[in-house]
Short mmCIF file of C-alpha atoms in Angstrom, two decimals:
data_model
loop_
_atom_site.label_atom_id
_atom_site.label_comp_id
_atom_site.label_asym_id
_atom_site.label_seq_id
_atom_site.Cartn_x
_atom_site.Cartn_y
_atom_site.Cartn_z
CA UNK Y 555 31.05 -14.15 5.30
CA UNK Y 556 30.21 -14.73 1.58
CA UNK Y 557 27.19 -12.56 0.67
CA UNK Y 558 24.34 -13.73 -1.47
CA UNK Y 559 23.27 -13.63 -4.96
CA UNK Y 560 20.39 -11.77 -5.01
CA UNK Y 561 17.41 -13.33 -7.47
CA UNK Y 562 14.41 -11.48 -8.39
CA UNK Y 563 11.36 -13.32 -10.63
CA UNK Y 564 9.16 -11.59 -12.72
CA UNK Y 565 5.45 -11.59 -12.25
CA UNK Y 566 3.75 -14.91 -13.00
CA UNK Y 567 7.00 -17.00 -12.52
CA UNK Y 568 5.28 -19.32 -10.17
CA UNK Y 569 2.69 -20.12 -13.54
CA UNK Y 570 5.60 -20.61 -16.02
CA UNK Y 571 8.12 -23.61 -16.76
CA UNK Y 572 10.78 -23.35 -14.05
CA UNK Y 573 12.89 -24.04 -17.27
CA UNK Y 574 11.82 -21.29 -19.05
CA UNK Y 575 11.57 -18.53 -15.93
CA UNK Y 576 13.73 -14.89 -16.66
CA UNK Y 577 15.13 -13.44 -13.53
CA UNK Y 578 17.13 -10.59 -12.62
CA UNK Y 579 19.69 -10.99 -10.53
CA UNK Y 580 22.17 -8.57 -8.53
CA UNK Y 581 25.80 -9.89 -6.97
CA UNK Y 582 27.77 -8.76 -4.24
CA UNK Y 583 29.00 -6.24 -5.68
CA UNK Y 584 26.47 -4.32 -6.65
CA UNK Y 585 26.42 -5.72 -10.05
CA UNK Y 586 23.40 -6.54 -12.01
CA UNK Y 587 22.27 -9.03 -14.78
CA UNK Y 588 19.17 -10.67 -16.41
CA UNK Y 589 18.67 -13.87 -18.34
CA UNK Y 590 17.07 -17.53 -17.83
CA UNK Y 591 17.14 -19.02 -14.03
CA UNK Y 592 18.79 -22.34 -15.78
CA UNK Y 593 21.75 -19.66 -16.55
CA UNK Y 594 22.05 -17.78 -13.69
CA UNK Y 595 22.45 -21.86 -12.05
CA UNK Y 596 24.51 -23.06 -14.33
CA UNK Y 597 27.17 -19.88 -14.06
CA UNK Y 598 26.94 -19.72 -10.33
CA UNK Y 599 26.39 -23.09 -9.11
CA UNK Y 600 27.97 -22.61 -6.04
CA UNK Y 601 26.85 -19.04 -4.87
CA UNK Y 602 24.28 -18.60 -1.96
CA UNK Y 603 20.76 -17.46 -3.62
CA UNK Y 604 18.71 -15.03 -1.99
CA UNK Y 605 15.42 -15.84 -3.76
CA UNK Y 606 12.74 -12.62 -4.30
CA UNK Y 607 9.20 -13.49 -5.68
CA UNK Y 608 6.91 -10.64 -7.04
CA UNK Y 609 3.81 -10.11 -5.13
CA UNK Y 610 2.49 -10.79 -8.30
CA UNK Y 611 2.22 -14.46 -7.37
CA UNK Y 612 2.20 -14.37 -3.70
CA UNK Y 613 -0.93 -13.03 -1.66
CA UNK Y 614 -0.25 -10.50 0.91
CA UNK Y 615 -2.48 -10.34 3.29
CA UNK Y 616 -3.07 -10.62 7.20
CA UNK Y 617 -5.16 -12.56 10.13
CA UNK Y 618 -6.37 -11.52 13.47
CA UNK Y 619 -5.79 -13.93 16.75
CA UNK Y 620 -5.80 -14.10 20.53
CA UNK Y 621 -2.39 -15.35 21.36
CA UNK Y 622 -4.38 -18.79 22.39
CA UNK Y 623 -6.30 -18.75 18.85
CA UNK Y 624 -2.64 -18.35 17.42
CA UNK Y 625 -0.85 -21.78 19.02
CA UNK Y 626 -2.77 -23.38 16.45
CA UNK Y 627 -2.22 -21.09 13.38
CA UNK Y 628 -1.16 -23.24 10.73
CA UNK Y 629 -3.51 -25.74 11.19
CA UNK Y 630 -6.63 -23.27 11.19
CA UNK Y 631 -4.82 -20.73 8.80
CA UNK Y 632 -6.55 -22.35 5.47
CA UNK Y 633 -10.22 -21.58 7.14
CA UNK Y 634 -9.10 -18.12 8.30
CA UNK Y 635 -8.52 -17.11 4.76
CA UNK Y 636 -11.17 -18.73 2.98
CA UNK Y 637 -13.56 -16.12 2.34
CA UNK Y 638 -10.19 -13.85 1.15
CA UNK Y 639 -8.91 -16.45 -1.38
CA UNK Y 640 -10.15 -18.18 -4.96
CA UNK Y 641 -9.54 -21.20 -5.45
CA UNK Y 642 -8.67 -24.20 -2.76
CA UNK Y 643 -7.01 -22.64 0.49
CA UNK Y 644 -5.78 -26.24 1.03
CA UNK Y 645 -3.36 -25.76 -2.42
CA UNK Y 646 -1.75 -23.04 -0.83
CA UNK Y 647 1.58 -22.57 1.01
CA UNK Y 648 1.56 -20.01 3.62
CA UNK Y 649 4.34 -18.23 5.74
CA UNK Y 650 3.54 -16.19 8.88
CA UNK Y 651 4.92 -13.42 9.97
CA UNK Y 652 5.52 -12.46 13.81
CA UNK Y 653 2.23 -10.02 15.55
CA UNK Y 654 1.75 -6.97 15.43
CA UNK Y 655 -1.06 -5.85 17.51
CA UNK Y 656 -3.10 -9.07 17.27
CA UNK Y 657 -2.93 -9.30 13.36
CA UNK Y 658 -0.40 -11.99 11.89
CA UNK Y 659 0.97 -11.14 8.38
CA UNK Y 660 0.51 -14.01 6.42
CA UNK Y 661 2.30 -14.63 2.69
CA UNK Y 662 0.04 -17.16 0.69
CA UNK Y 663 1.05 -18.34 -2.90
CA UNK Y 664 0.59 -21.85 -4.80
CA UNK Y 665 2.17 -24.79 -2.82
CA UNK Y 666 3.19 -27.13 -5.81
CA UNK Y 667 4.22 -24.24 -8.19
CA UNK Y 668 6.50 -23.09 -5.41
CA UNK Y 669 7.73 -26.63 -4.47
CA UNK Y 670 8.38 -27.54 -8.23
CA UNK Y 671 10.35 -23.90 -8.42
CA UNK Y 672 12.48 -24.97 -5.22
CA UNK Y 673 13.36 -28.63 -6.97
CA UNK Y 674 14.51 -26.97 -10.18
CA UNK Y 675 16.80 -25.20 -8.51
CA UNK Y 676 18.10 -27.65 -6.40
CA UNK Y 677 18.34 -30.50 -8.81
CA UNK Y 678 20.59 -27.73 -11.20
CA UNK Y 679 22.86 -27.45 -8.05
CA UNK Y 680 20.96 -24.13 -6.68
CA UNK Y 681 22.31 -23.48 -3.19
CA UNK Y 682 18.95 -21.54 -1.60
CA UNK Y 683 19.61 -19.60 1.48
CA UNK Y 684 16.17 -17.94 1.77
CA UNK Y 685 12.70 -16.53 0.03
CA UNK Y 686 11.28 -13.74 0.13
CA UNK Y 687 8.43 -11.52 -1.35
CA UNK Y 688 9.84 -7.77 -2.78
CA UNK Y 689 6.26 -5.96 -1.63
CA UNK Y 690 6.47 -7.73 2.00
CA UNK Y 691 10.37 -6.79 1.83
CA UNK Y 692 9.77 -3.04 0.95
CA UNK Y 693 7.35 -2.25 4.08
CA UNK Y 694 10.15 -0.89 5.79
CA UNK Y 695 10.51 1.41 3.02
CA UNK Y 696 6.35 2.39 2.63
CA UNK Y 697 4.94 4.66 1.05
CA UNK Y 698 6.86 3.33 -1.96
CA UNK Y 699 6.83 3.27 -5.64
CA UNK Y 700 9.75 1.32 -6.92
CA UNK Y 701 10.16 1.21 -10.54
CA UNK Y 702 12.30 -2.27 -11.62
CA UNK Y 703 12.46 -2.88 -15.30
CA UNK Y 704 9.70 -4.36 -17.12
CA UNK Y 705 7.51 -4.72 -13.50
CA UNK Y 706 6.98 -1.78 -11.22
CA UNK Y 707 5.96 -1.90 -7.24
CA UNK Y 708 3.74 0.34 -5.64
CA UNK Y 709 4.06 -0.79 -1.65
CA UNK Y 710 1.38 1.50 0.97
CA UNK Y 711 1.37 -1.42 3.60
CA UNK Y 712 1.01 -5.08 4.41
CA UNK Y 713 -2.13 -5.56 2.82
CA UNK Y 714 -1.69 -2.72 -0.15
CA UNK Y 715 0.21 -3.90 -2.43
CA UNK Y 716 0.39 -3.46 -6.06
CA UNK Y 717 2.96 -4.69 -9.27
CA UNK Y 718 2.37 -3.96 -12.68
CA UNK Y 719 4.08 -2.81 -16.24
CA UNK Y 720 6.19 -0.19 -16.08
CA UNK Y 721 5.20 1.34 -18.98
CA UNK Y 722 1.70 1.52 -18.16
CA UNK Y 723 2.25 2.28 -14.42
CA UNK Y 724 0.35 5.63 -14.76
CA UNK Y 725 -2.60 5.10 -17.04
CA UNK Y 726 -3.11 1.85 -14.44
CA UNK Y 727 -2.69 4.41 -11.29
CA UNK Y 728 -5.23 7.17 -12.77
CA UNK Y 729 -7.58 4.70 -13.90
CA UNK Y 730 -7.62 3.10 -9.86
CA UNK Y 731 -7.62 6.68 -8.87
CA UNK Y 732 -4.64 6.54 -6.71
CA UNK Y 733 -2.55 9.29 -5.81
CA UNK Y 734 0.75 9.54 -5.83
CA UNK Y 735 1.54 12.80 -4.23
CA UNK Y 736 3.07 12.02 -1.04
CA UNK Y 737 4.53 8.35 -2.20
CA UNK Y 738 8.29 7.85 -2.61
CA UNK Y 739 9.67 7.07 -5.96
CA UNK Y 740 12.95 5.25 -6.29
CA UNK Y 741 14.78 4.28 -9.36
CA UNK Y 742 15.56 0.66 -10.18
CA UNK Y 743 19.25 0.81 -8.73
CA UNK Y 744 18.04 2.09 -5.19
CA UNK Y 745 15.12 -0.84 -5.48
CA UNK Y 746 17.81 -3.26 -5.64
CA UNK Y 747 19.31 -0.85 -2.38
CA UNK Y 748 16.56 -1.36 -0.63
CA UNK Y 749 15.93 -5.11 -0.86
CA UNK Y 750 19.56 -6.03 0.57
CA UNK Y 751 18.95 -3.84 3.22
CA UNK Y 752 15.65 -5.26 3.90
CA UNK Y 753 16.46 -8.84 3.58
CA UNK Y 754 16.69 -9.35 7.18
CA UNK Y 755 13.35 -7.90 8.16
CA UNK Y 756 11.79 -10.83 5.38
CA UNK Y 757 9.04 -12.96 6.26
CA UNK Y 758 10.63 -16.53 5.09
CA UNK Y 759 8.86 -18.24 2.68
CA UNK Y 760 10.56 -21.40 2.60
CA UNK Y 761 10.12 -23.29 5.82
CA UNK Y 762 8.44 -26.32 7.19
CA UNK Y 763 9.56 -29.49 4.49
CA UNK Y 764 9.68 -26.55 1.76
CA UNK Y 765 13.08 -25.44 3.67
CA UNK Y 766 16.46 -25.16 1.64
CA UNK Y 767 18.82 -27.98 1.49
CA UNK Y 768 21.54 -26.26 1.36
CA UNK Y 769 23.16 -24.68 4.87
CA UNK Y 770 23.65 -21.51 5.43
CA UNK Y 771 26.83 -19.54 5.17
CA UNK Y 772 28.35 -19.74 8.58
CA UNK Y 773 29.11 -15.70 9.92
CA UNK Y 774 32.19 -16.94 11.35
CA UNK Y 775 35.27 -15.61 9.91
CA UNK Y 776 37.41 -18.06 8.01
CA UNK Y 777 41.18 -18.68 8.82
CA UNK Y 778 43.28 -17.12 5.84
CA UNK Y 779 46.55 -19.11 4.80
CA UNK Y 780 48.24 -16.45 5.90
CA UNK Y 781 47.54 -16.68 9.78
CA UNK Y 782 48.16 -20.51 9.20
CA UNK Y 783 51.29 -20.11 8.35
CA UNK Y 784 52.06 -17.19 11.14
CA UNK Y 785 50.45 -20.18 13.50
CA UNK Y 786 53.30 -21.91 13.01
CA UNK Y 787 55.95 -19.50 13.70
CA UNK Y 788 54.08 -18.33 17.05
CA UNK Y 789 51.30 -21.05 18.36
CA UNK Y 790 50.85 -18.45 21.40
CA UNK Y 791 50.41 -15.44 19.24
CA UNK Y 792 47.62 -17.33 17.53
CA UNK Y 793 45.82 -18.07 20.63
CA UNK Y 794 45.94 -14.69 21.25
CA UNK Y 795 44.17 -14.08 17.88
CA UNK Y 796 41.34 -16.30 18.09
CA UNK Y 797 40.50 -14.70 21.63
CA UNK Y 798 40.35 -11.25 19.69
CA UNK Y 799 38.39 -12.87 16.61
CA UNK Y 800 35.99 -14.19 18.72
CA UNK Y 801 35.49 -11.09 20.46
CA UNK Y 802 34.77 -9.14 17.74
CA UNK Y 803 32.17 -11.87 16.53
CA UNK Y 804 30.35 -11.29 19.83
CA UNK Y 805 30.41 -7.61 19.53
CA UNK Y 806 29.14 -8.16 15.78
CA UNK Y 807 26.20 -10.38 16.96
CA UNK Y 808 25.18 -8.20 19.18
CA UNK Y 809 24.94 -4.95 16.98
CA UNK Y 810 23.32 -6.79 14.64
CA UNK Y 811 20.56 -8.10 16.92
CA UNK Y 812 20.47 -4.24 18.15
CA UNK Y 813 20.01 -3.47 14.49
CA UNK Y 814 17.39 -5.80 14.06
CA UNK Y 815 15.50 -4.65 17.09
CA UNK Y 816 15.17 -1.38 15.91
CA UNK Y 817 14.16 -2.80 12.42
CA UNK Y 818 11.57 -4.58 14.26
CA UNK Y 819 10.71 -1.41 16.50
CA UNK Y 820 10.21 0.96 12.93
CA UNK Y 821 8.43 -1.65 11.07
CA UNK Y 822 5.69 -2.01 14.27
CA UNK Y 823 5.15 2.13 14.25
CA UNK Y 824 4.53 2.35 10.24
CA UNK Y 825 2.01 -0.67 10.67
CA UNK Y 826 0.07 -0.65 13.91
CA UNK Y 827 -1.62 -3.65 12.23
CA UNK Y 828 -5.54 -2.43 11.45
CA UNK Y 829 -5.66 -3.35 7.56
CA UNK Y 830 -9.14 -3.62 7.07
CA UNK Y 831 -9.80 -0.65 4.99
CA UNK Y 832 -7.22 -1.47 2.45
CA UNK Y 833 -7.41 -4.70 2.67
CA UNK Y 834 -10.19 -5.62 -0.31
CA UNK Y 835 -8.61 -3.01 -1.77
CA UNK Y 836 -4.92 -4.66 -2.10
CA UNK Y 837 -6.49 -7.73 -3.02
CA UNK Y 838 -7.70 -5.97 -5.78
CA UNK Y 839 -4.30 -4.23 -6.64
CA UNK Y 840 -2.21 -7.56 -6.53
CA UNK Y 841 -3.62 -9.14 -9.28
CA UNK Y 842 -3.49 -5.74 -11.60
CA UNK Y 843 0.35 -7.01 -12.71
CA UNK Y 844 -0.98 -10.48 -14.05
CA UNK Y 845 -3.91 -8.29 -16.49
CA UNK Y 846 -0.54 -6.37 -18.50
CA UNK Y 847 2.29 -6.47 -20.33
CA UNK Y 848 5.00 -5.60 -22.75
CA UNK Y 849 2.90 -7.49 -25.49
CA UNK Y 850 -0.21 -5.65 -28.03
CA UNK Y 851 -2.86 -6.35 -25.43
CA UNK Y 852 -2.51 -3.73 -23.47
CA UNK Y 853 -5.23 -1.08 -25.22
CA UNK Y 854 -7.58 -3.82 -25.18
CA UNK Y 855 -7.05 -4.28 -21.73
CA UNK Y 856 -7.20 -0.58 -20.93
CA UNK Y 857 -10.33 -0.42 -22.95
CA UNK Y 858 -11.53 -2.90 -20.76
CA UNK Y 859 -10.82 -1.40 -17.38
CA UNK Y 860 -11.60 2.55 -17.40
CA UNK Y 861 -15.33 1.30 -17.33
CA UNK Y 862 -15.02 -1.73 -15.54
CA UNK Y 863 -13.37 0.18 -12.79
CA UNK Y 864 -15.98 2.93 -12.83
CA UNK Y 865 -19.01 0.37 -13.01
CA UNK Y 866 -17.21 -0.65 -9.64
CA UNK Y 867 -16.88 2.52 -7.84
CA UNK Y 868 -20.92 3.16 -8.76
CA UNK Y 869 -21.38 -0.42 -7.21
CA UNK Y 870 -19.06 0.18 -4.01
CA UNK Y 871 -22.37 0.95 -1.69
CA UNK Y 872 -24.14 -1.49 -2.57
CA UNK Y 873 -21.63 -3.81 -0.96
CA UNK Y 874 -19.87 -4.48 -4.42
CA UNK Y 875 -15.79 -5.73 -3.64
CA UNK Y 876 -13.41 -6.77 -5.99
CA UNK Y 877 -11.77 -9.69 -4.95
CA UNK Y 878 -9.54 -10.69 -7.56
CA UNK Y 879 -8.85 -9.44 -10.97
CA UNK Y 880 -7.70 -11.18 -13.97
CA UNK Y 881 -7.26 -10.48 -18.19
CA UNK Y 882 -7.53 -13.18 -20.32
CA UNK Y 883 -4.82 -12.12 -23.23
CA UNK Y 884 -6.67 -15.31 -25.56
CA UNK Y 885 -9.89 -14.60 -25.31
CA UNK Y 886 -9.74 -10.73 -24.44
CA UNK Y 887 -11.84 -11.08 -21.53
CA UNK Y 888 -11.68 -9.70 -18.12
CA UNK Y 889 -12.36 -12.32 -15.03
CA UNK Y 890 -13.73 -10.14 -12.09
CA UNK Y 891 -13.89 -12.48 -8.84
CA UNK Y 892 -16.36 -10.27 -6.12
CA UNK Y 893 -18.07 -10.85 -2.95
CA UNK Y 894 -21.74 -8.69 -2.15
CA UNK Y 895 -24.68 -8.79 0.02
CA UNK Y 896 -26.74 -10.52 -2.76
CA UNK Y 897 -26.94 -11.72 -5.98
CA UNK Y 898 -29.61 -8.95 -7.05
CA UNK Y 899 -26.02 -6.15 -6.31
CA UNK Y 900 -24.04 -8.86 -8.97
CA UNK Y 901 -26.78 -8.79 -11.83
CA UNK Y 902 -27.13 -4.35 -10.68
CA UNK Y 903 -23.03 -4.20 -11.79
CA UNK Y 904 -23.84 -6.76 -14.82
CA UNK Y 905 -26.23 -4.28 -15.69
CA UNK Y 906 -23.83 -0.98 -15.35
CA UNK Y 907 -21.58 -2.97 -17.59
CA UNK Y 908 -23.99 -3.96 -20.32
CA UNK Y 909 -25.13 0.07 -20.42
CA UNK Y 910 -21.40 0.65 -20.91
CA UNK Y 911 -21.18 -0.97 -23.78
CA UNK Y 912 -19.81 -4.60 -22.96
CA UNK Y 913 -20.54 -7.93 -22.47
CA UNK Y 914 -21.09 -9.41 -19.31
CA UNK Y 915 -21.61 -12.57 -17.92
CA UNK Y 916 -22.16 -14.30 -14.52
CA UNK Y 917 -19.82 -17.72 -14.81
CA UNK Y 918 -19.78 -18.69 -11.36
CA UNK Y 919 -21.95 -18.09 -8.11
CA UNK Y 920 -21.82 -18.96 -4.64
CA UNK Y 921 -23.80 -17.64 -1.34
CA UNK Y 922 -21.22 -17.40 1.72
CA UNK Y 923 -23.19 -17.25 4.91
CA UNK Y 924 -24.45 -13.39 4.67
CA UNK Y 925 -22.82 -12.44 1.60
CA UNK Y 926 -22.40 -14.36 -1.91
CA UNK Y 927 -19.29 -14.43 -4.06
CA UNK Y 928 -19.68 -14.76 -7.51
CA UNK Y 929 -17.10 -14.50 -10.85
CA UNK Y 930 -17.89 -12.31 -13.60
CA UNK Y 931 -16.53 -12.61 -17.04
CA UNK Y 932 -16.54 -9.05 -19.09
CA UNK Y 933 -15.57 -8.47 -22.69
CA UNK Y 934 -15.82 -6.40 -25.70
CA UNK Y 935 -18.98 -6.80 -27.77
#
């Protein structure tokens, strides 16, 4: 069976020119290489691609569902998640994952950003065999910090994830007060380790009309030329061959579905499924990889969050969350996306952050039954 290429994309792929998209990408073998998509394509047109989004661009998060609520999941899915998402819930392409205690792990990223990604690859003669998200792929391997290049991973459960710069993944880590004592840390060649080996256990991301053209790679064995010509001499001996190939196939099927049923069996005991106590938290922390980079914004963005992140922890009480986070590079500005009881809790955290020092604006503000969400727009003065 001809193993795949696997492709890993760098956060904020699915926002970038398929064209122009850098990947990292490990063969076979164990080799590794970076460059454009277009080359990895064009110098591998015909090798099966194993395709591995950052959680950088794909929500992580989870729903909970009698198993009669859940016969009509995809159809109620965008509702479920409307009070966890900005922006449209009906531009979004989801992929569920199989319950655990009641709760459904659900992947959630841009539909047409990740349909335009699939057709570039196609149209270049991509042959896709899967898609997967690394911080949804690494649960098995949780508590985790995986460091990968320019884009590190810090993976604590379904609905804790976090990516951001490797160079800043400490001053980022202090500043949200997390500690890393009892968290794994693996180097970038046992990262790559740990995604082949997790591969099977991957929520797919492409299904539904978004599913791969190509076929898969049948697991059959293939008949060399060699047995073909040893047919030949002895058409009875070659019977006798394909009864003991076929055999072995079985017995290969069925260790790996025992392999997969202890996968399954792990995965379940590390994740008994109650996420709500990290889960405005994660939402927070899977944004924090889009705010930095390997460009000269980085101390402004830093100066920007050691008291924006404080002037949140003050607020926490008062019913304060952090929804989404986001740094504007151009105009130096972070975009803070919350949900509270009431506006009077939004303009109390505007007010922390003008005594700090900054400017602070309300942009955008909506009431949500019993609680409001509203966007707030903070920047040097």
């Amino acid at each position: 069976m001809t193993e795949a290429i696997l492709v890993r994309f760098l956060p904020g792929a699915l926002r970038q020119d398929a064209a122009s998209v850098e990947v990292t990408w490990q063969m076979p073998d164990g080799e590794v290489s970076s460059g454009t998509l277009r080359a990895l394509l064009e110098s591998h047109s015909e090798a099966p691609l194993l395709l591995v989004l950052s959680s950088a661009d794909v929500q992580l998060t989870s729903v909970q569902l009698t198993r009669k609520q859940a016969r009509h999941l995809q159809k109620v899915l965008p509702f479920l998640l409307e009070e966890d998402l900005i922006g449209d819930p009906e531009d979004l392409w989801y992929a569920v994952g199989g319950v655990v205690d009641g709760h459904y792990p659900v992947l959630a990223c841009d539909a047409q950003a990740l349909r335009e990604l699939k057709g570039f690859i196609e149209d270049l003669g991509g042959n896709i065999v899967g898609a997967g998200v690394d911080g949804q792929i690494l649960i098995s391997s949780a508590p985790v910090l995986a460091y990968s290049g320019q884009s590190s991973l810090l993976v604590q459960g379904m609905g804790a994830v976090l990516s951001l710069p490797t160079d800043e993944v400490e001053d980022v880590l202090l500043a949200l007060k997390i500690d890393l004592t009892d968290i794994e840390r693996i180097s970038e060649s046992d990262t790559w380790v740990h995604l082949r080996q997790s591969m099977r256990q991957r929520i797919e991301l492409l299904h539904g009309d978004l599913k791969p053209q190509a076929h898969e790679v049948s697991r059959w064995p293939s008949i060399t030329p060699a047995w073909m010509q040893f047919g030949k001499v002895a058409a009875a001996l070659l019977l006798v061959v394909w009864a003991t190939a076929w055999a072995q196939a079985w017995q290969y099927s069925h260790l790996a579905d025992q392999a997969n049923t202890q996968a399954s069996a792990l995965y379940e005991s590390l994740f008994p499924g109650d996420k709500a106590t990290l889960k405005v938290a994660a939402q927070f922390k899977n944004r924090l990889a889009q705010l930095g980079g390997s460009g000269g914004n980085s101390a402004d963005f830093f100066a920007l969050m050691t008291p924006v992140g404080d002037a949140l922890s003050q607020h926490k009480k008062a019913g304060v969350q952090p929804r989404r986070v986001q740094y504007d590079k151009r105009d130096g500005v972070l975009i803070l996306d919350l949900q509270a009881s009431n506006y009077e809790a939004v303009e109390a955290l505007r007010g922390t952050l003008l005594a700090a020092g900054l400017a602070a604006e309300v942009a955008n503000f909506r009431n949500q039954g019993e609680q409001v969400a509203a966007r707030v727009k903070v920047g040097a003065l």
